[in-house]
Amino acid sequence: IFLQVLKLSACKYLSDSPLDALYTDGALPFLVELDLSYSSIGQTAIEDLLAFCKNLVNVNLNGCTNLQELVCGSDDCSSVDMPVDFCPPNCAPAKNEEISEQSGRLLEVLNCTGCPNIKKVVIPSMANFLHLSKINLNLSTNLKEVDLMCSNLHSLNLR
């Protein structure tokens, strides 16, 4: 039996380090739904979970107060601004683009409603989110920058 759904919503005292076990060495290769809503999880842990759990279809980060930005994909492999597009250590930018082109992300729904500290959401075409159809950024009052290059995006909520 493989874990497909992980719901850690409202875990107010959840620290980042215990979550390392969830994604280290591909521990959750079949995880398709991740709910971290209203938890106290930090920015780095969110980035790591999204980077290593490559088969996620539905991600719920509603009310995550520690989420400050989601920047997917980068030409710089050492950038910490790569929460969803993982790049192995010591890779060159050309290698990063090859990885992105070969492995389209399965993510369809991204919920970030009521994330009071999120300021930036960037998903360039090289991040390869071929299936992303719905993004909800409702009630994210400090949102300053949204740059999305998702060819199948049908619903974007910025209310």
Tab-separated table of N, CA and C in Angstrom:
chain	number	residue	atom	x	y	z
A	1	ILE	N	0.849	-1.176	0.000
A	1	ILE	CA	0.000	0.000	0.000
A	1	ILE	C	0.895	1.240	0.000
A	2	PHE	N	0.589	2.163	-0.903
A	2	PHE	CA	1.360	3.388	-1.028
A	2	PHE	C	0.515	4.576	-0.601
A	3	LEU	N	1.113	5.481	0.132
A	3	LEU	CA	0.429	6.681	0.585
A	3	LEU	C	0.172	7.603	-0.600
A	4	GLN	N	-1.109	7.947	-0.818
A	4	GLN	CA	-1.478	8.826	-1.911
A	4	GLN	C	-1.983	10.176	-1.429
A	5	VAL	N	-2.558	10.219	-0.219
A	5	VAL	CA	-3.129	11.444	0.322
A	5	VAL	C	-2.525	11.693	1.693
A	6	LEU	N	-2.032	12.901	1.904
A	6	LEU	CA	-1.464	13.285	3.191
A	6	LEU	C	-2.113	14.588	3.622
A	7	LYS	N	-2.846	14.531	4.742
A	7	LYS	CA	-3.532	15.717	5.259
A	7	LYS	C	-2.965	16.062	6.617
A	8	LEU	N	-2.280	17.182	6.670
A	8	LEU	CA	-1.692	17.682	7.906
A	8	LEU	C	-2.265	19.057	8.227
A	9	SER	N	-3.515	19.277	7.877
A	9	SER	CA	-4.129	20.582	8.089
A	9	SER	C	-4.302	20.873	9.576
A	10	ALA	N	-4.153	22.137	9.892
A	10	ALA	CA	-4.329	22.664	11.243
A	10	ALA	C	-3.345	22.085	12.253
A	11	CYS	N	-2.193	21.643	11.803
A	11	CYS	CA	-1.138	21.195	12.716
A	11	CYS	C	-0.347	22.431	13.125
A	12	LYS	N	-0.824	23.109	14.133
A	12	LYS	CA	-0.276	24.412	14.514
A	12	LYS	C	1.137	24.342	15.069
A	13	TYR	N	1.554	23.186	15.568
A	13	TYR	CA	2.897	23.073	16.151
A	13	TYR	C	3.803	22.180	15.319
A	14	LEU	N	3.472	22.027	14.071
A	14	LEU	CA	4.257	21.207	13.162
A	14	LEU	C	5.521	21.965	12.765
A	15	SER	N	6.676	21.409	13.104
A	15	SER	CA	7.929	22.050	12.708
A	15	SER	C	8.419	21.431	11.404
A	16	ASP	N	9.413	22.048	10.820
A	16	ASP	CA	9.892	21.626	9.505
A	16	ASP	C	10.663	20.311	9.522
A	17	SER	N	11.539	20.112	10.485
A	17	SER	CA	12.451	18.962	10.445
A	17	SER	C	11.768	17.594	10.460
A	18	PRO	N	10.666	17.374	11.174
A	18	PRO	CA	10.032	16.051	11.096
A	18	PRO	C	9.504	15.710	9.704
A	19	LEU	N	9.263	16.727	8.892
A	19	LEU	CA	8.745	16.486	7.548
A	19	LEU	C	9.817	15.999	6.584
A	20	ASP	N	11.087	16.129	6.958
A	20	ASP	CA	12.172	15.650	6.095
A	20	ASP	C	11.972	14.189	5.716
A	21	ALA	N	11.484	13.401	6.644
A	21	ALA	CA	11.284	11.969	6.395
A	21	ALA	C	10.234	11.708	5.323
A	22	LEU	N	9.366	12.670	5.058
A	22	LEU	CA	8.302	12.467	4.078
A	22	LEU	C	8.793	12.505	2.641
A	23	TYR	N	9.877	13.216	2.387
A	23	TYR	CA	10.326	13.342	1.002
A	23	TYR	C	11.752	12.873	0.766
A	24	THR	N	12.487	12.551	1.802
A	24	THR	CA	13.869	12.100	1.646
A	24	THR	C	13.906	10.771	0.895
A	25	ASP	N	14.809	10.671	-0.045
A	25	ASP	CA	15.017	9.453	-0.833
A	25	ASP	C	13.756	8.960	-1.524
A	26	GLY	N	12.909	9.877	-1.959
A	26	GLY	CA	11.706	9.487	-2.691
A	26	GLY	C	10.737	8.676	-1.865
A	27	ALA	N	10.612	8.993	-0.588
A	27	ALA	CA	9.769	8.214	0.327
A	27	ALA	C	8.290	8.232	-0.055
A	28	LEU	N	7.843	9.258	-0.747
A	28	LEU	CA	6.428	9.356	-1.114
A	28	LEU	C	6.246	9.481	-2.629
A	29	PRO	N	6.662	8.486	-3.381
A	29	PRO	CA	6.593	8.619	-4.838
A	29	PRO	C	5.172	8.629	-5.400
A	30	PHE	N	4.198	8.154	-4.635
A	30	PHE	CA	2.834	8.074	-5.144
A	30	PHE	C	1.898	9.107	-4.521
A	31	LEU	N	2.460	10.052	-3.778
A	31	LEU	CA	1.654	11.086	-3.140
A	31	LEU	C	1.047	11.991	-4.207
A	32	VAL	N	-0.282	12.076	-4.247
A	32	VAL	CA	-0.957	12.912	-5.235
A	32	VAL	C	-1.695	14.082	-4.603
A	33	GLU	N	-2.006	13.988	-3.319
A	33	GLU	CA	-2.711	15.076	-2.649
A	33	GLU	C	-2.013	15.416	-1.343
A	34	LEU	N	-1.722	16.704	-1.169
A	34	LEU	CA	-1.026	17.184	0.017
A	34	LEU	C	-1.789	18.372	0.590
A	35	ASP	N	-2.211	18.253	1.846
A	35	ASP	CA	-2.948	19.329	2.515
A	35	ASP	C	-2.160	19.794	3.728
A	36	LEU	N	-1.598	20.970	3.635
A	36	LEU	CA	-0.845	21.576	4.735
A	36	LEU	C	-1.541	22.842	5.237
A	37	SER	N	-2.813	22.970	4.939
A	37	SER	CA	-3.542	24.185	5.271
A	37	SER	C	-3.540	24.474	6.767
A	38	TYR	N	-3.397	25.738	7.071
A	38	TYR	CA	-3.435	26.264	8.436
A	38	TYR	C	-2.427	25.584	9.361
A	39	SER	N	-1.324	25.159	8.806
A	39	SER	CA	-0.256	24.575	9.625
A	39	SER	C	0.832	25.629	9.822
A	40	SER	N	1.753	25.338	10.697
A	40	SER	CA	2.837	26.285	10.971
A	40	SER	C	4.105	25.929	10.203
A	41	ILE	N	3.964	25.112	9.194
A	41	ILE	CA	5.109	24.686	8.383
A	41	ILE	C	5.796	25.903	7.770
A	42	GLY	N	7.111	25.837	7.666
A	42	GLY	CA	7.896	26.959	7.167
A	42	GLY	C	8.085	26.952	5.661
A	43	GLN	N	8.576	28.057	5.146
A	43	GLN	CA	8.825	28.255	3.713
A	43	GLN	C	9.715	27.159	3.134
A	44	THR	N	10.818	26.852	3.798
A	44	THR	CA	11.766	25.863	3.282
A	44	THR	C	11.143	24.481	3.207
A	45	ALA	N	10.403	24.091	4.209
A	45	ALA	CA	9.759	22.772	4.205
A	45	ALA	C	8.724	22.668	3.089
A	46	ILE	N	7.981	23.744	2.850
A	46	ILE	CA	7.012	23.752	1.748
A	46	ILE	C	7.749	23.579	0.424
A	47	GLU	N	8.828	24.328	0.241
A	47	GLU	CA	9.613	24.227	-0.989
A	47	GLU	C	10.143	22.810	-1.185
A	48	ASP	N	10.678	22.222	-0.122
A	48	ASP	CA	11.244	20.876	-0.227
A	48	ASP	C	10.176	19.833	-0.533
A	49	LEU	N	9.048	19.916	0.135
A	49	LEU	CA	7.973	18.959	-0.128
A	49	LEU	C	7.499	19.052	-1.572
A	50	LEU	N	7.323	20.264	-2.053
A	50	LEU	CA	6.863	20.434	-3.423
A	50	LEU	C	7.921	20.009	-4.440
A	51	ALA	N	9.174	20.202	-4.102
A	51	ALA	CA	10.249	19.834	-5.023
A	51	ALA	C	10.401	18.325	-5.148
A	52	PHE	N	10.282	17.608	-4.068
A	52	PHE	CA	10.579	16.181	-4.085
A	52	PHE	C	9.362	15.300	-4.309
A	53	CYS	N	8.177	15.791	-4.089
A	53	CYS	CA	6.958	15.013	-4.319
A	53	CYS	C	6.444	15.385	-5.707
A	54	LYS	N	7.015	14.770	-6.717
A	54	LYS	CA	6.814	15.194	-8.101
A	54	LYS	C	5.488	14.775	-8.717
A	55	ASN	N	4.748	13.890	-8.064
A	55	ASN	CA	3.491	13.407	-8.632
A	55	ASN	C	2.271	14.066	-8.015
A	56	LEU	N	2.476	15.154	-7.297
A	56	LEU	CA	1.352	15.851	-6.676
A	56	LEU	C	0.388	16.377	-7.726
A	57	VAL	N	-0.902	16.175	-7.475
A	57	VAL	CA	-1.955	16.668	-8.354
A	57	VAL	C	-2.704	17.816	-7.683
A	58	ASN	N	-2.890	17.712	-6.370
A	58	ASN	CA	-3.645	18.711	-5.622
A	58	ASN	C	-2.844	19.124	-4.388
A	59	VAL	N	-2.541	20.425	-4.265
A	59	VAL	CA	-1.793	20.940	-3.125
A	59	VAL	C	-2.617	22.038	-2.460
A	60	ASN	N	-2.825	21.899	-1.147
A	60	ASN	CA	-3.592	22.874	-0.385
A	60	ASN	C	-2.679	23.524	0.655
A	61	LEU	N	-2.411	24.805	0.458
A	61	LEU	CA	-1.583	25.582	1.380
A	61	LEU	C	-2.395	26.726	1.992
A	62	ASN	N	-3.713	26.594	2.009
A	62	ASN	CA	-4.573	27.643	2.539
A	62	ASN	C	-4.166	28.027	3.955
A	63	GLY	N	-4.097	29.311	4.210
A	63	GLY	CA	-3.843	29.823	5.544
A	63	GLY	C	-2.450	29.585	6.092
A	64	CYS	N	-1.512	29.210	5.250
A	64	CYS	CA	-0.127	29.002	5.707
A	64	CYS	C	0.537	30.368	5.889
A	65	THR	N	0.721	30.766	7.123
A	65	THR	CA	1.243	32.095	7.411
A	65	THR	C	2.731	32.229	7.127
A	66	ASN	N	3.456	31.117	7.060
A	66	ASN	CA	4.898	31.178	6.804
A	66	ASN	C	5.250	31.139	5.319
A	67	LEU	N	4.256	30.962	4.464
A	67	LEU	CA	4.495	30.942	3.022
A	67	LEU	C	4.664	32.373	2.526
A	68	GLN	N	5.835	32.655	1.935
A	68	GLN	CA	6.128	34.009	1.468
A	68	GLN	C	6.159	34.119	-0.044
A	69	GLU	N	6.559	33.036	-0.731
A	69	GLU	CA	6.572	33.061	-2.190
A	69	GLU	C	6.600	31.648	-2.752
A	70	LEU	N	6.076	31.529	-3.955
A	70	LEU	CA	6.175	30.305	-4.738
A	70	LEU	C	6.780	30.701	-6.072
A	71	VAL	N	8.014	30.316	-6.292
A	71	VAL	CA	8.707	30.628	-7.534
A	71	VAL	C	9.172	29.305	-8.108
A	72	CYS	N	8.560	28.888	-9.193
A	72	CYS	CA	8.803	27.556	-9.752
A	72	CYS	C	9.715	27.628	-10.956
A	73	GLY	N	10.828	26.912	-10.910
A	73	GLY	CA	11.759	26.883	-12.019
A	73	GLY	C	12.690	28.067	-11.974
A	74	SER	N	13.904	27.834	-12.437
A	74	SER	CA	14.912	28.893	-12.426
A	74	SER	C	16.072	28.469	-13.296
A	75	ASP	N	16.775	29.424	-13.878
A	75	ASP	CA	17.991	29.100	-14.618
A	75	ASP	C	19.144	28.788	-13.678
A	76	ASP	N	19.024	29.232	-12.441
A	76	ASP	CA	20.089	29.039	-11.464
A	76	ASP	C	19.784	27.829	-10.599
A	77	CYS	N	20.511	26.748	-10.749
A	77	CYS	CA	20.247	25.508	-10.036
A	77	CYS	C	20.422	25.635	-8.539
A	78	SER	N	21.171	26.614	-8.084
A	78	SER	CA	21.386	26.749	-6.653
A	78	SER	C	20.333	27.635	-5.995
A	79	SER	N	19.394	28.126	-6.785
A	79	SER	CA	18.383	29.025	-6.240
A	79	SER	C	17.460	28.316	-5.265
A	80	VAL	N	17.160	28.966	-4.153
A	80	VAL	CA	16.180	28.421	-3.226
A	80	VAL	C	14.774	28.739	-3.703
A	81	ASP	N	14.654	29.513	-4.745
A	81	ASP	CA	13.354	29.873	-5.283
A	81	ASP	C	12.865	28.851	-6.300
A	82	MET	N	13.022	27.582	-5.984
A	82	MET	CA	12.608	26.515	-6.884
A	82	MET	C	11.729	25.520	-6.147
A	83	PRO	N	10.581	25.931	-5.623
A	83	PRO	CA	9.829	25.054	-4.768
A	83	PRO	C	9.229	23.847	-5.463
A	84	VAL	N	8.979	23.914	-6.734
A	84	VAL	CA	8.340	22.780	-7.375
A	84	VAL	C	9.259	22.096	-8.371
A	85	ASP	N	10.133	22.836	-8.996
A	85	ASP	CA	10.986	22.277	-10.031
A	85	ASP	C	12.339	21.925	-9.429
A	86	PHE	N	12.586	20.680	-9.123
A	86	PHE	CA	13.802	20.237	-8.454
A	86	PHE	C	14.958	20.151	-9.431
A	87	CYS	N	16.107	20.583	-9.007
A	87	CYS	CA	17.315	20.482	-9.808
A	87	CYS	C	18.384	19.811	-8.955
A	88	PRO	N	18.972	18.700	-9.414
A	88	PRO	CA	19.988	18.024	-8.621
A	88	PRO	C	21.216	18.902	-8.383
A	89	PRO	N	21.977	18.636	-7.312
A	89	PRO	CA	23.176	19.423	-7.037
A	89	PRO	C	24.171	19.363	-8.194
A	90	ASN	N	24.898	20.430	-8.370
A	90	ASN	CA	25.961	20.540	-9.379
A	90	ASN	C	25.470	20.434	-10.820
A	91	CYS	N	24.223	20.757	-11.090
A	91	CYS	CA	23.772	20.687	-12.472
A	91	CYS	C	23.955	22.040	-13.141
A	92	ALA	N	24.054	22.015	-14.442
A	92	ALA	CA	24.192	23.242	-15.223
A	92	ALA	C	22.808	23.693	-15.662
A	93	PRO	N	22.625	24.978	-15.994
A	93	PRO	CA	21.318	25.455	-16.434
A	93	PRO	C	20.756	24.653	-17.600
A	94	ALA	N	21.569	24.261	-18.557
A	94	ALA	CA	21.081	23.474	-19.686
A	94	ALA	C	20.532	22.141	-19.207
A	95	LYS	N	21.176	21.530	-18.244
A	95	LYS	CA	20.718	20.264	-17.675
A	95	LYS	C	19.362	20.463	-16.993
A	96	ASN	N	19.188	21.571	-16.287
A	96	ASN	CA	17.929	21.880	-15.619
A	96	ASN	C	16.797	21.967	-16.637
A	97	GLU	N	17.050	22.611	-17.782
A	97	GLU	CA	16.027	22.729	-18.811
A	97	GLU	C	15.683	21.368	-19.384
A	98	GLU	N	16.680	20.486	-19.546
A	98	GLU	CA	16.421	19.124	-20.021
A	98	GLU	C	15.509	18.380	-19.062
A	99	ILE	N	15.773	18.489	-17.775
A	99	ILE	CA	14.955	17.807	-16.777
A	99	ILE	C	13.521	18.314	-16.856
A	100	SER	N	13.335	19.624	-16.946
A	100	SER	CA	11.993	20.195	-17.010
A	100	SER	C	11.246	19.729	-18.245
A	101	GLU	N	11.931	19.691	-19.386
A	101	GLU	CA	11.280	19.291	-20.619
A	101	GLU	C	10.873	17.828	-20.591
A	102	GLN	N	11.657	16.982	-19.936
A	102	GLN	CA	11.373	15.560	-19.921
A	102	GLN	C	10.276	15.194	-18.943
A	103	SER	N	10.122	15.937	-17.880
A	103	SER	CA	9.181	15.536	-16.844
A	103	SER	C	8.178	16.636	-16.561
A	104	GLY	N	7.047	16.580	-17.267
A	104	GLY	CA	5.987	17.537	-16.993
A	104	GLY	C	5.397	17.276	-15.623
A	105	ARG	N	5.095	18.336	-14.911
A	105	ARG	CA	4.498	18.213	-13.591
A	105	ARG	C	3.044	17.795	-13.711
A	106	LEU	N	2.558	17.046	-12.734
A	106	LEU	CA	1.188	16.559	-12.737
A	106	LEU	C	0.229	17.481	-11.997
A	107	LEU	N	0.749	18.506	-11.336
A	107	LEU	CA	-0.063	19.392	-10.518
A	107	LEU	C	-1.209	19.994	-11.326
A	108	GLU	N	-2.433	19.846	-10.798
A	108	GLU	CA	-3.627	20.394	-11.432
A	108	GLU	C	-4.224	21.541	-10.633
A	109	VAL	N	-4.200	21.428	-9.297
A	109	VAL	CA	-4.850	22.416	-8.438
A	109	VAL	C	-3.886	22.881	-7.360
A	110	LEU	N	-3.744	24.201	-7.231
A	110	LEU	CA	-2.912	24.809	-6.204
A	110	LEU	C	-3.754	25.819	-5.437
A	111	ASN	N	-3.979	25.541	-4.154
A	111	ASN	CA	-4.784	26.421	-3.309
A	111	ASN	C	-3.900	27.140	-2.300
A	112	CYS	N	-3.945	28.461	-2.345
A	112	CYS	CA	-3.206	29.307	-1.392
A	112	CYS	C	-4.124	30.405	-0.877
A	113	THR	N	-5.348	30.074	-0.552
A	113	THR	CA	-6.300	31.042	-0.031
A	113	THR	C	-5.887	31.497	1.364
A	114	GLY	N	-5.944	32.783	1.592
A	114	GLY	CA	-5.711	33.328	2.922
A	114	GLY	C	-4.301	33.142	3.443
A	115	CYS	N	-3.329	33.203	2.569
A	115	CYS	CA	-1.922	33.163	2.984
A	115	CYS	C	-1.489	34.621	3.143
A	116	PRO	N	-1.508	35.143	4.368
A	116	PRO	CA	-1.335	36.581	4.565
A	116	PRO	C	0.043	37.121	4.207
A	117	ASN	N	1.051	36.267	4.145
A	117	ASN	CA	2.411	36.755	3.897
A	117	ASN	C	2.943	36.434	2.505
A	118	ILE	N	2.149	35.778	1.682
A	118	ILE	CA	2.634	35.464	0.328
A	118	ILE	C	2.632	36.750	-0.497
A	119	LYS	N	3.768	36.995	-1.132
A	119	LYS	CA	3.934	38.229	-1.908
A	119	LYS	C	4.141	37.954	-3.388
A	120	LYS	N	4.563	36.727	-3.726
A	120	LYS	CA	4.993	36.476	-5.095
A	120	LYS	C	4.669	35.036	-5.493
A	121	VAL	N	4.060	34.891	-6.688
A	121	VAL	CA	3.813	33.574	-7.273
A	121	VAL	C	4.266	33.646	-8.722
A	122	VAL	N	5.273	32.849	-9.064
A	122	VAL	CA	5.827	32.856	-10.420
A	122	VAL	C	5.937	31.415	-10.910
A	123	ILE	N	5.292	31.145	-12.041
A	123	ILE	CA	5.389	29.831	-12.675
A	123	ILE	C	5.682	30.063	-14.151
A	124	PRO	N	6.962	29.995	-14.541
A	124	PRO	CA	7.322	30.197	-15.949
A	124	PRO	C	7.018	28.940	-16.766
A	125	SER	N	7.026	29.067	-18.069
A	125	SER	CA	6.727	27.924	-18.932
A	125	SER	C	7.746	26.802	-18.760
A	126	MET	N	9.009	27.142	-18.456
A	126	MET	CA	10.035	26.106	-18.290
A	126	MET	C	9.775	25.211	-17.079
A	127	ALA	N	8.906	25.643	-16.153
A	127	ALA	CA	8.566	24.815	-14.995
A	127	ALA	C	7.730	23.616	-15.423
A	128	ASN	N	7.154	23.682	-16.618
A	128	ASN	CA	6.497	22.536	-17.246
A	128	ASN	C	5.257	22.055	-16.495
A	129	PHE	N	4.405	22.977	-16.088
A	129	PHE	CA	3.139	22.625	-15.446
A	129	PHE	C	2.074	22.470	-16.525
A	130	LEU	N	2.095	21.349	-17.196
A	130	LEU	CA	1.216	21.105	-18.329
A	130	LEU	C	-0.232	20.883	-17.925
A	131	HIS	N	-0.479	20.481	-16.690
A	131	HIS	CA	-1.821	20.125	-16.253
A	131	HIS	C	-2.443	21.131	-15.291
A	132	LEU	N	-1.692	22.138	-14.867
A	132	LEU	CA	-2.188	23.093	-13.882
A	132	LEU	C	-3.359	23.870	-14.460
A	133	SER	N	-4.534	23.663	-13.872
A	133	SER	CA	-5.739	24.295	-14.402
A	133	SER	C	-6.402	25.248	-13.420
A	134	LYS	N	-6.056	25.137	-12.131
A	134	LYS	CA	-6.724	25.993	-11.144
A	134	LYS	C	-5.734	26.469	-10.089
A	135	ILE	N	-5.698	27.798	-9.889
A	135	ILE	CA	-4.889	28.402	-8.839
A	135	ILE	C	-5.786	29.348	-8.055
A	136	ASN	N	-5.807	29.172	-6.747
A	136	ASN	CA	-6.636	30.003	-5.889
A	136	ASN	C	-5.736	30.787	-4.942
A	137	LEU	N	-5.676	32.093	-5.125
A	137	LEU	CA	-4.881	32.994	-4.283
A	137	LEU	C	-5.789	33.978	-3.547
A	138	ASN	N	-7.042	33.608	-3.410
A	138	ASN	CA	-8.045	34.431	-2.751
A	138	ASN	C	-7.611	34.804	-1.334
A	139	LEU	N	-7.865	36.033	-0.941
A	139	LEU	CA	-7.595	36.540	0.401
A	139	LEU	C	-6.119	36.550	0.784
A	140	SER	N	-5.247	36.518	-0.185
A	140	SER	CA	-3.810	36.652	0.070
A	140	SER	C	-3.493	38.138	-0.098
A	141	THR	N	-3.720	38.870	0.962
A	141	THR	CA	-3.785	40.328	0.907
A	141	THR	C	-2.477	41.033	0.579
A	142	ASN	N	-1.339	40.402	0.779
A	142	ASN	CA	-0.054	41.048	0.501
A	142	ASN	C	0.541	40.636	-0.842
A	143	LEU	N	-0.217	39.948	-1.649
A	143	LEU	CA	0.257	39.487	-2.948
A	143	LEU	C	0.580	40.673	-3.843
A	144	LYS	N	1.828	40.730	-4.319
A	144	LYS	CA	2.286	41.850	-5.139
A	144	LYS	C	2.601	41.441	-6.582
A	145	GLU	N	3.017	40.179	-6.775
A	145	GLU	CA	3.456	39.748	-8.102
A	145	GLU	C	2.907	38.366	-8.428
A	146	VAL	N	2.247	38.257	-9.583
A	146	VAL	CA	1.750	36.987	-10.089
A	146	VAL	C	2.157	36.917	-11.548
A	147	ASP	N	2.977	35.931	-11.888
A	147	ASP	CA	3.439	35.751	-13.260
A	147	ASP	C	3.306	34.269	-13.591
A	148	LEU	N	2.289	33.932	-14.375
A	148	LEU	CA	1.965	32.530	-14.649
A	148	LEU	C	2.007	32.242	-16.135
A	149	MET	N	2.738	31.211	-16.498
A	149	MET	CA	2.793	30.743	-17.880
A	149	MET	C	2.354	29.279	-17.877
A	150	CYS	N	1.065	29.082	-17.717
A	150	CYS	CA	0.483	27.740	-17.632
A	150	CYS	C	-0.557	27.621	-18.739
A	151	SER	N	-0.278	26.814	-19.739
A	151	SER	CA	-1.123	26.761	-20.935
A	151	SER	C	-2.524	26.223	-20.681
A	152	ASN	N	-2.738	25.429	-19.627
A	152	ASN	CA	-4.056	24.868	-19.352
A	152	ASN	C	-4.764	25.541	-18.183
A	153	LEU	N	-4.282	26.690	-17.755
A	153	LEU	CA	-4.889	27.379	-16.626
A	153	LEU	C	-6.274	27.895	-17.022
A	154	HIS	N	-7.303	27.386	-16.322
A	154	HIS	CA	-8.680	27.768	-16.614
A	154	HIS	C	-9.278	28.654	-15.527
A	155	SER	N	-8.735	28.565	-14.311
A	155	SER	CA	-9.310	29.302	-13.201
A	155	SER	C	-8.194	29.900	-12.338
A	156	LEU	N	-8.239	31.230	-12.214
A	156	LEU	CA	-7.306	31.956	-11.369
A	156	LEU	C	-8.126	32.884	-10.490
A	157	ASN	N	-8.098	32.645	-9.171
A	157	ASN	CA	-8.870	33.446	-8.234
A	157	ASN	C	-7.927	34.352	-7.468
A	158	LEU	N	-8.066	35.669	-7.674
A	158	LEU	CA	-7.232	36.665	-7.001
A	158	LEU	C	-8.063	37.580	-6.103
A	159	ARG	N	-9.295	37.216	-5.828
A	159	ARG	CA	-10.170	38.087	-5.013
A	159	ARG	C	-9.561	38.425	-3.685
